[in-house]
Amino acid sequence: MSALLPTYGQRAIEIKQADGSYVTDTTGKQYLDFVMGIAVCNTGHRHPAVLEKIEAQLGNVWHTSNLYAISGQERVAEKLVAGTHLTRAFFCNSGTEANEAAFKLIRKWTGKTKIVSFTKSFHGRTFAMLGATGQDKVKAGFGPMVPDFVHAPFNDSAALDFIDDETAAVWLEVVQGEGGVVVGDVAWFAALQAKADEHGVKVVIDEVQTGIARTGTRYAFEQTPLKPDVVTLAKGLGSGFPVGALVTAPGAEAVFEAGSHGSTFGGNPLAMAAAEATLDVLFEDAALAHVQAMGAYFKSGLERFVDGDTFIDVRGLGLMLGLVATKPVADLINRLRDAGLLVVAAGPDVIRFLPSLFVSQQEIDEALAIIEQVVTKEMVQ
Ligand SMILES: Cc1ncc(COP(=O)(O)O)c(C=O)c1O
């Protein structure tokens, strides 16, 4: 009998060792990891530059609290905003926390409460973020929700009608991750931004899953006409060390004052060492070009499975890709695992691929060969 609360389903394997794109379980079986902790280990497992920086920090100081200056926060904030219109950052420990901070900021900044988010979105599991999330299954049993979230259809011009003078913010993912790797159209994003501008509505982009180079640019919004007032980050920011961030555009500087918000752990020296090293290796032109090249290569490799019968589409940006099936993919994902490839579902019928951003062409070929072998067997059965 487990002493754990049963918040997670049955877990078939435990990973004992990890290196680059590969992990080994407690029985010694090796897997090609195309989950990467669900878009967390964007630098691959135990990237040497990140490892070196964390080890050096371990020998100095681990935690001091935000009672004292933490120069790593200044450096990481600089790296997050450099070359963008964004200007300030606040550090926390997870994506939900980053979004929660954004929610508080938006309320105080605008003095309004109505927030337009989208069906099938996922923004976290605190009360405000359950409200923002456009999936009933995560809310079941927890009502009543925080009021004044309305859910508009994603990538649909009807969404524009939800935005009015009463609206504080429109809150979205550029690629809905948990919702099925759904990419919004550039024209729709442009119309959304224009409508937000027309009504003085803030734009909040949840880049918890799409950020930190995952889609081939530092942030996914850079591939759109969106100009967010607020960006939230987590997952890939610490290469596996828990780090979240709220990043803001001009105008937000004075919304929070001392005491408005805070965190015991947020931005601690170890977290900042992990984040600084992560950004040093990923926010580099060569790294971003690699993500774009490998993303295009992998996407075209996956497209060969699209037969209009079992699989109907490949969608996504960069190295955040989804193979869309016509039936539930849970069993298939288990069979891929048994054959040595770790992948994760996005919704019931999409196989999501989130490899290391330093994945090689050879590793992609290996993944495609495993998929081929498992899918062919499936079709024969
Ligand atoms: C887009 C998005 N926002 C927020 C979250 C929540 O992040 P966390 O689990 O770090 O709280 C997730 C997690 O999957 C996510 O994909």
CSV table of C-alpha atoms and ligand atoms in Angstrom, one decimal:
chain,number,residue,atom,x,y,z
A,1,MET,CA,0.0,0.0,0.0
A,2,SER,CA,1.4,3.4,-1.0
A,3,ALA,CA,1.6,6.3,1.4
A,4,LEU,CA,1.1,8.7,-1.5
A,5,LEU,CA,-2.2,10.3,-2.4
A,6,PRO,CA,-3.2,8.9,-5.8
A,7,THR,CA,-2.9,12.1,-7.8
A,8,TYR,CA,-1.0,10.4,-10.6
A,9,GLY,CA,-1.9,7.3,-12.6
A,10,GLN,CA,0.0,4.1,-12.3
A,11,ARG,CA,3.6,4.7,-13.2
A,12,ALA,CA,5.2,1.8,-15.1
A,13,ILE,CA,8.8,2.7,-14.8
A,14,GLU,CA,11.2,4.6,-12.6
A,15,ILE,CA,14.2,6.4,-14.3
A,16,LYS,CA,17.4,6.0,-12.4
A,17,GLN,CA,19.9,7.6,-14.7
A,18,ALA,CA,19.8,10.2,-17.5
A,19,ASP,CA,22.2,11.6,-20.0
A,20,GLY,CA,21.5,13.8,-23.1
A,21,SER,CA,18.5,12.3,-24.9
A,22,TYR,CA,18.7,8.9,-23.1
A,23,VAL,CA,17.4,7.6,-19.8
A,24,THR,CA,17.8,4.2,-18.1
A,25,ASP,CA,15.2,2.7,-15.8
A,26,THR,CA,15.8,0.8,-12.5
A,27,THR,CA,15.9,-2.5,-14.4
A,28,GLY,CA,18.7,-1.3,-16.7
A,29,LYS,CA,16.5,-0.8,-19.8
A,30,GLN,CA,17.4,2.3,-21.9
A,31,TYR,CA,14.9,4.6,-23.6
A,32,LEU,CA,15.2,7.5,-26.0
A,33,ASP,CA,13.5,10.3,-24.1
A,34,PHE,CA,11.1,12.4,-26.2
A,35,VAL,CA,9.2,13.7,-23.2
A,36,MET,CA,12.1,15.5,-21.4
A,37,GLY,CA,10.1,15.9,-18.2
A,38,ILE,CA,7.2,17.4,-20.2
A,39,ALA,CA,9.2,20.2,-21.9
A,40,VAL,CA,11.4,20.7,-18.9
A,41,CYS,CA,14.9,19.4,-19.8
A,42,ASN,CA,15.1,21.5,-22.9
A,43,THR,CA,18.9,21.3,-22.7
A,44,GLY,CA,18.7,17.5,-22.5
A,45,HIS,CA,19.5,15.5,-19.4
A,46,ARG,CA,22.4,16.8,-17.3
A,47,HIS,CA,23.8,19.2,-19.9
A,48,PRO,CA,27.4,19.7,-19.0
A,49,ALA,CA,27.3,23.5,-18.9
A,50,VAL,CA,24.2,23.5,-16.6
A,51,LEU,CA,25.7,20.7,-14.4
A,52,GLU,CA,28.9,22.7,-14.0
A,53,LYS,CA,27.1,25.9,-13.0
A,54,ILE,CA,24.8,24.1,-10.5
A,55,GLU,CA,27.8,22.2,-9.0
A,56,ALA,CA,29.7,25.4,-8.6
A,57,GLN,CA,26.7,27.0,-6.9
A,58,LEU,CA,26.3,24.0,-4.6
A,59,GLY,CA,29.7,24.7,-3.2
A,60,ASN,CA,28.9,28.3,-2.4
A,61,VAL,CA,25.4,29.0,-1.1
A,62,TRP,CA,22.1,27.2,-1.8
A,63,HIS,CA,19.4,29.4,-0.3
A,64,THR,CA,19.3,32.8,1.3
A,65,SER,CA,15.7,34.0,1.0
A,66,ASN,CA,14.7,37.2,-0.7
A,67,LEU,CA,15.7,39.1,2.4
A,68,TYR,CA,19.1,39.4,0.8
A,69,ALA,CA,20.3,40.4,-2.7
A,70,ILE,CA,20.6,37.6,-5.2
A,71,SER,CA,22.7,38.8,-8.2
A,72,GLY,CA,21.8,35.8,-10.2
A,73,GLN,CA,18.2,37.1,-10.4
A,74,GLU,CA,19.5,40.3,-12.0
A,75,ARG,CA,21.5,38.3,-14.6
A,76,VAL,CA,18.7,35.9,-15.4
A,77,ALA,CA,16.1,38.8,-15.7
A,78,GLU,CA,18.5,40.6,-18.1
A,79,LYS,CA,18.8,37.5,-20.3
A,80,LEU,CA,15.1,36.9,-20.3
A,81,VAL,CA,14.3,40.5,-21.5
A,82,ALA,CA,17.3,41.1,-23.8
A,83,GLY,CA,16.3,41.7,-27.4
A,84,THR,CA,12.6,41.8,-26.6
A,85,HIS,CA,10.2,44.6,-25.7
A,86,LEU,CA,9.9,43.1,-22.1
A,87,THR,CA,11.6,44.9,-19.3
A,88,ARG,CA,11.2,43.2,-15.9
A,89,ALA,CA,11.0,39.7,-14.3
A,90,PHE,CA,9.8,38.2,-11.0
A,91,PHE,CA,10.9,34.6,-10.1
A,92,CYS,CA,8.9,31.8,-8.6
A,93,ASN,CA,9.0,28.0,-8.7
A,94,SER,CA,6.5,26.7,-11.2
A,95,GLY,CA,4.3,27.6,-14.2
A,96,THR,CA,1.1,27.8,-12.0
A,97,GLU,CA,2.9,30.2,-9.7
A,98,ALA,CA,4.0,32.3,-12.6
A,99,ASN,CA,0.5,32.5,-13.9
A,100,GLU,CA,-0.9,33.2,-10.4
A,101,ALA,CA,1.5,36.1,-10.1
A,102,ALA,CA,0.4,37.3,-13.6
A,103,PHE,CA,-3.3,37.1,-12.4
A,104,LYS,CA,-2.5,39.3,-9.4
A,105,LEU,CA,-0.6,41.7,-11.5
A,106,ILE,CA,-3.4,42.0,-14.1
A,107,ARG,CA,-6.0,42.7,-11.4
A,108,LYS,CA,-3.9,45.4,-9.8
A,109,TRP,CA,-2.8,46.9,-13.1
A,110,THR,CA,-6.2,47.2,-14.7
A,111,GLY,CA,-8.6,47.4,-11.8
A,112,LYS,CA,-10.8,45.0,-13.8
A,113,THR,CA,-11.6,41.3,-13.3
A,114,LYS,CA,-12.9,39.9,-16.6
A,115,ILE,CA,-10.3,37.7,-18.2
A,116,VAL,CA,-10.8,36.0,-21.6
A,117,SER,CA,-9.0,32.7,-21.9
A,118,PHE,CA,-9.6,29.8,-24.3
A,119,THR,CA,-11.3,26.4,-24.5
A,120,LYS,CA,-8.9,23.5,-24.2
A,121,SER,CA,-6.2,25.8,-22.6
A,122,PHE,CA,-4.2,24.7,-19.6
A,123,HIS,CA,-2.8,27.2,-17.1
A,124,GLY,CA,-2.3,25.3,-13.9
A,125,ARG,CA,-4.1,23.9,-10.9
A,126,THR,CA,-4.4,26.7,-8.3
A,127,PHE,CA,-7.8,28.3,-7.9
A,128,ALA,CA,-7.2,31.2,-10.2
A,129,MET,CA,-5.6,29.0,-12.8
A,130,LEU,CA,-8.4,26.4,-12.7
A,131,GLY,CA,-10.6,29.3,-13.6
A,132,ALA,CA,-8.3,30.3,-16.5
A,133,THR,CA,-8.0,26.7,-17.8
A,134,GLY,CA,-10.5,25.8,-20.4
A,135,GLN,CA,-10.9,22.1,-19.6
A,136,ASP,CA,-13.8,20.9,-17.4
A,137,LYS,CA,-12.0,17.7,-16.3
A,138,VAL,CA,-9.4,19.6,-14.1
A,139,LYS,CA,-12.2,21.6,-12.4
A,140,ALA,CA,-14.5,18.7,-11.5
A,141,GLY,CA,-15.4,18.6,-7.8
A,142,PHE,CA,-13.6,21.9,-6.9
A,143,GLY,CA,-16.2,24.5,-7.6
A,144,PRO,CA,-17.1,27.3,-7.2
A,145,MET,CA,-14.4,28.7,-9.4
A,146,VAL,CA,-12.8,32.1,-9.2
A,147,PRO,CA,-15.2,34.3,-11.1
A,148,ASP,CA,-15.0,36.4,-14.3
A,149,PHE,CA,-13.0,34.0,-16.5
A,150,VAL,CA,-14.8,33.5,-19.8
A,151,HIS,CA,-13.6,30.9,-22.3
A,152,ALA,CA,-13.6,31.8,-26.0
A,153,PRO,CA,-13.0,29.4,-28.8
A,154,PHE,CA,-9.3,29.1,-29.7
A,155,ASN,CA,-8.2,30.1,-33.2
A,156,ASP,CA,-11.7,31.2,-34.0
A,157,SER,CA,-12.8,34.7,-35.1
A,158,ALA,CA,-15.8,34.3,-32.8
A,159,ALA,CA,-13.3,34.8,-29.9
A,160,LEU,CA,-13.0,38.5,-30.8
A,161,ASP,CA,-16.5,39.1,-29.6
A,162,PHE,CA,-15.6,38.2,-26.1
A,163,ILE,CA,-13.1,41.1,-25.8
A,164,ASP,CA,-14.7,44.4,-24.7
A,165,ASP,CA,-14.0,47.5,-22.5
A,166,GLU,CA,-14.8,45.5,-19.4
A,167,THR,CA,-12.0,43.0,-20.2
A,168,ALA,CA,-8.8,43.2,-18.1
A,169,ALA,CA,-6.8,40.7,-20.2
A,170,VAL,CA,-6.8,38.1,-22.9
A,171,TRP,CA,-4.8,35.1,-21.7
A,172,LEU,CA,-3.5,32.5,-24.1
A,173,GLU,CA,-0.9,29.9,-25.2
A,174,VAL,CA,0.6,30.3,-28.7
A,175,VAL,CA,0.5,26.5,-29.0
A,176,GLN,CA,-2.0,24.8,-26.7
A,177,GLY,CA,0.2,22.1,-25.2
A,178,GLU,CA,-2.0,20.0,-22.9
A,179,GLY,CA,-5.0,20.9,-25.2
A,180,GLY,CA,-3.5,18.8,-28.1
A,181,VAL,CA,-0.5,20.8,-29.6
A,182,VAL,CA,-2.9,23.2,-31.3
A,183,VAL,CA,-1.2,26.1,-33.0
A,184,GLY,CA,-3.1,29.4,-33.5
A,185,ASP,CA,-3.0,31.1,-36.9
A,186,VAL,CA,-0.9,34.2,-37.4
A,187,ALA,CA,-3.9,36.1,-38.8
A,188,TRP,CA,-6.0,35.2,-35.8
A,189,PHE,CA,-3.3,36.3,-33.4
A,190,ALA,CA,-3.1,39.6,-35.3
A,191,ALA,CA,-6.8,40.1,-35.1
A,192,LEU,CA,-6.7,39.3,-31.3
A,193,GLN,CA,-3.9,41.7,-30.7
A,194,ALA,CA,-5.8,44.5,-32.6
A,195,LYS,CA,-9.0,43.9,-30.7
A,196,ALA,CA,-7.1,43.9,-27.4
A,197,ASP,CA,-5.4,47.2,-28.4
A,198,GLU,CA,-8.7,48.7,-29.4
A,199,HIS,CA,-10.2,48.1,-26.0
A,200,GLY,CA,-7.1,48.7,-23.9
A,201,VAL,CA,-6.9,45.0,-22.9
A,202,LYS,CA,-3.7,43.5,-21.6
A,203,VAL,CA,-2.3,40.4,-23.4
A,204,VAL,CA,-0.9,37.6,-21.2
A,205,ILE,CA,0.9,34.8,-23.0
A,206,ASP,CA,1.5,31.6,-21.1
A,207,GLU,CA,4.8,30.4,-22.4
A,208,VAL,CA,5.3,27.8,-19.7
A,209,GLN,CA,5.4,25.0,-22.2
A,210,THR,CA,6.3,27.0,-25.4
A,211,GLY,CA,9.0,29.2,-24.0
A,212,ILE,CA,12.8,28.8,-23.5
A,213,ALA,CA,13.5,28.0,-27.2
A,214,ARG,CA,11.1,25.0,-27.4
A,215,THR,CA,9.4,26.2,-30.5
A,216,GLY,CA,12.6,27.4,-32.3
A,217,THR,CA,12.6,31.0,-31.0
A,218,ARG,CA,13.3,32.1,-27.5
A,219,TYR,CA,9.6,32.6,-27.0
A,220,ALA,CA,6.8,31.4,-29.3
A,221,PHE,CA,5.2,34.8,-29.4
A,222,GLU,CA,8.2,36.0,-31.5
A,223,GLN,CA,6.7,34.0,-34.4
A,224,THR,CA,3.4,35.9,-34.1
A,225,PRO,CA,2.1,39.5,-34.3
A,226,LEU,CA,1.3,39.3,-30.6
A,227,LYS,CA,3.0,41.9,-28.3
A,228,PRO,CA,2.3,40.6,-24.8
A,229,ASP,CA,2.1,42.8,-21.7
A,230,VAL,CA,2.9,39.7,-19.6
A,231,VAL,CA,4.7,36.5,-20.3
A,232,THR,CA,4.8,33.5,-18.0
A,233,LEU,CA,7.6,30.9,-18.0
A,234,ALA,CA,8.7,27.8,-16.1
A,235,LYS,CA,9.4,24.3,-17.3
A,236,GLY,CA,12.5,24.7,-19.5
A,237,LEU,CA,13.8,27.6,-17.6
A,238,GLY,CA,15.8,25.6,-15.1
A,239,SER,CA,16.7,22.5,-17.1
A,240,GLY,CA,14.9,20.4,-14.4
A,241,PHE,CA,15.5,22.7,-11.5
A,242,PRO,CA,12.1,24.2,-10.5
A,243,VAL,CA,12.1,27.8,-11.7
A,244,GLY,CA,9.2,30.0,-12.8
A,245,ALA,CA,9.1,33.6,-14.0
A,246,LEU,CA,6.7,36.4,-14.6
A,247,VAL,CA,8.1,38.7,-17.3
A,248,THR,CA,6.5,42.1,-18.0
A,249,ALA,CA,6.4,44.8,-20.6
A,250,PRO,CA,6.8,48.6,-20.0
A,251,GLY,CA,4.0,50.0,-17.8
A,252,ALA,CA,4.0,47.1,-15.3
A,253,GLU,CA,7.1,48.3,-13.4
A,254,ALA,CA,5.2,50.0,-10.6
A,255,VAL,CA,2.2,47.8,-10.3
A,256,PHE,CA,3.7,45.5,-7.6
A,257,GLU,CA,5.4,47.3,-4.8
A,258,ALA,CA,7.4,45.8,-1.9
A,259,GLY,CA,5.1,43.4,-0.2
A,260,SER,CA,2.6,43.0,-3.1
A,261,HIS,CA,4.0,39.6,-4.0
A,262,GLY,CA,6.8,37.3,-3.0
A,263,SER,CA,8.1,33.7,-2.6
A,264,THR,CA,10.4,32.0,-0.1
A,265,PHE,CA,12.1,29.8,-2.6
A,266,GLY,CA,11.6,32.0,-5.8
A,267,GLY,CA,14.8,33.0,-7.5
A,268,ASN,CA,17.1,31.3,-5.0
A,269,PRO,CA,20.8,31.1,-5.9
A,270,LEU,CA,20.6,27.4,-7.0
A,271,ALA,CA,17.6,28.1,-9.2
A,272,MET,CA,19.2,31.1,-10.7
A,273,ALA,CA,22.4,29.2,-11.4
A,274,ALA,CA,20.4,26.6,-13.3
A,275,ALA,CA,18.4,29.2,-15.2
A,276,GLU,CA,21.5,31.3,-16.1
A,277,ALA,CA,23.3,28.3,-17.5
A,278,THR,CA,20.2,27.2,-19.4
A,279,LEU,CA,19.7,30.5,-21.0
A,280,ASP,CA,23.4,30.8,-21.9
A,281,VAL,CA,23.2,27.6,-23.9
A,282,LEU,CA,19.6,28.0,-25.4
A,283,PHE,CA,19.3,31.7,-26.2
A,284,GLU,CA,22.0,31.4,-28.8
A,285,ASP,CA,21.5,31.7,-32.5
A,286,ALA,CA,23.1,28.4,-33.2
A,287,ALA,CA,20.9,26.6,-30.7
A,288,LEU,CA,17.7,28.2,-32.0
A,289,ALA,CA,18.7,27.3,-35.6
A,290,HIS,CA,19.3,23.7,-34.5
A,291,VAL,CA,15.8,23.6,-33.0
A,292,GLN,CA,14.3,25.0,-36.2
A,293,ALA,CA,16.2,22.5,-38.4
A,294,MET,CA,15.5,19.5,-36.2
A,295,GLY,CA,11.9,20.5,-35.8
A,296,ALA,CA,11.4,20.7,-39.6
A,297,TYR,CA,13.3,17.4,-40.1
A,298,PHE,CA,11.3,15.6,-37.4
A,299,LYS,CA,8.0,17.0,-38.6
A,300,SER,CA,8.6,15.8,-42.1
A,301,GLY,CA,9.6,12.4,-40.7
A,302,LEU,CA,6.4,12.2,-38.7
A,303,GLU,CA,4.3,13.2,-41.7
A,304,ARG,CA,5.0,9.9,-43.4
A,305,PHE,CA,2.7,8.2,-40.8
A,306,VAL,CA,-0.2,10.4,-41.8
A,307,ASP,CA,-2.3,7.9,-43.7
A,308,GLY,CA,-5.7,9.6,-43.2
A,309,ASP,CA,-6.8,6.5,-41.3
A,310,THR,CA,-4.8,5.9,-38.1
A,311,PHE,CA,-3.1,9.3,-38.1
A,312,ILE,CA,-4.5,12.5,-39.7
A,313,ASP,CA,-2.1,15.3,-39.0
A,314,VAL,CA,1.2,16.5,-37.6
A,315,ARG,CA,1.1,19.9,-35.9
A,316,GLY,CA,3.2,22.1,-33.7
A,317,LEU,CA,6.2,24.5,-33.8
A,318,GLY,CA,9.9,23.7,-33.5
A,319,LEU,CA,10.4,20.7,-31.3
A,320,MET,CA,6.9,20.8,-29.8
A,321,LEU,CA,5.1,18.4,-32.1
A,322,GLY,CA,1.9,16.4,-32.1
A,323,LEU,CA,1.0,13.4,-34.2
A,324,VAL,CA,-2.8,13.4,-34.3
A,325,ALA,CA,-4.6,10.0,-34.2
A,326,THR,CA,-8.2,9.1,-35.0
A,327,LYS,CA,-8.5,7.1,-31.7
A,328,PRO,CA,-7.1,7.2,-28.1
A,329,VAL,CA,-3.3,6.9,-28.1
A,330,ALA,CA,-2.7,5.7,-24.5
A,331,ASP,CA,-2.0,2.1,-25.5
A,332,LEU,CA,0.2,3.1,-28.4
A,333,ILE,CA,2.2,5.3,-26.0
A,334,ASN,CA,2.7,2.3,-23.7
A,335,ARG,CA,3.8,0.2,-26.7
A,336,LEU,CA,6.3,2.9,-27.8
A,337,ARG,CA,7.7,2.9,-24.2
A,338,ASP,CA,8.1,-0.8,-24.3
A,339,ALA,CA,9.9,-0.5,-27.6
A,340,GLY,CA,12.3,2.1,-26.1
A,341,LEU,CA,10.7,5.5,-26.9
A,342,LEU,CA,9.2,7.8,-24.3
A,343,VAL,CA,6.5,10.1,-25.5
A,344,VAL,CA,3.5,11.7,-23.8
A,345,ALA,CA,-0.2,12.3,-24.8
A,346,ALA,CA,-1.7,15.7,-25.3
A,347,GLY,CA,-5.4,15.1,-24.9
A,348,PRO,CA,-6.8,11.7,-25.7
A,349,ASP,CA,-5.7,11.4,-29.3
A,350,VAL,CA,-2.5,13.2,-29.8
A,351,ILE,CA,1.0,11.8,-29.3
A,352,ARG,CA,3.2,14.7,-28.2
A,353,PHE,CA,6.9,14.8,-28.9
A,354,LEU,CA,9.2,17.1,-26.7
A,355,PRO,CA,12.7,15.9,-27.3
A,356,SER,CA,15.9,17.6,-26.1
A,357,LEU,CA,16.5,20.8,-28.0
A,358,PHE,CA,20.0,19.4,-28.7
A,359,VAL,CA,18.5,16.2,-30.2
A,360,SER,CA,20.6,14.9,-33.1
A,361,GLN,CA,19.3,13.9,-36.5
A,362,GLN,CA,20.4,10.3,-35.7
A,363,GLU,CA,18.3,10.3,-32.5
A,364,ILE,CA,15.3,11.6,-34.5
A,365,ASP,CA,15.9,8.8,-37.0
A,366,GLU,CA,16.0,6.3,-34.1
A,367,ALA,CA,12.7,7.6,-32.8
A,368,LEU,CA,11.1,7.4,-36.2
A,369,ALA,CA,12.3,3.8,-36.6
A,370,ILE,CA,10.7,2.9,-33.3
A,371,ILE,CA,7.5,4.6,-34.2
A,372,GLU,CA,7.5,2.8,-37.6
A,373,GLN,CA,8.1,-0.6,-36.0
A,374,VAL,CA,5.3,-0.1,-33.4
A,375,VAL,CA,2.8,1.5,-35.8
A,376,THR,CA,3.3,-1.1,-38.4
A,377,LYS,CA,2.7,-3.9,-35.9
A,378,GLU,CA,-0.4,-2.0,-34.8
A,379,MET,CA,-1.7,-1.9,-38.4
A,380,VAL,CA,-1.0,-5.6,-38.9
A,381,GLN,CA,-2.9,-6.6,-35.7
B,1,LIG,C1,0.9,26.1,-20.7
B,1,LIG,C2,1.0,25.7,-19.3
B,1,LIG,N1,0.8,26.6,-18.3
B,1,LIG,C3,0.9,26.2,-17.0
B,1,LIG,C4,1.3,24.9,-16.6
B,1,LIG,C5,1.5,24.6,-15.2
B,1,LIG,O1,2.8,24.5,-14.9
B,1,LIG,P1,3.3,23.8,-13.5
B,1,LIG,O2,3.0,22.4,-13.6
B,1,LIG,O3,4.8,24.1,-13.5
B,1,LIG,O4,2.7,24.5,-12.4
B,1,LIG,C6,1.6,24.0,-17.6
B,1,LIG,C7,1.9,22.6,-17.3
B,1,LIG,O5,1.8,21.7,-18.0
B,1,LIG,C8,1.4,24.4,-19.0
B,1,LIG,O6,1.6,23.5,-20.0
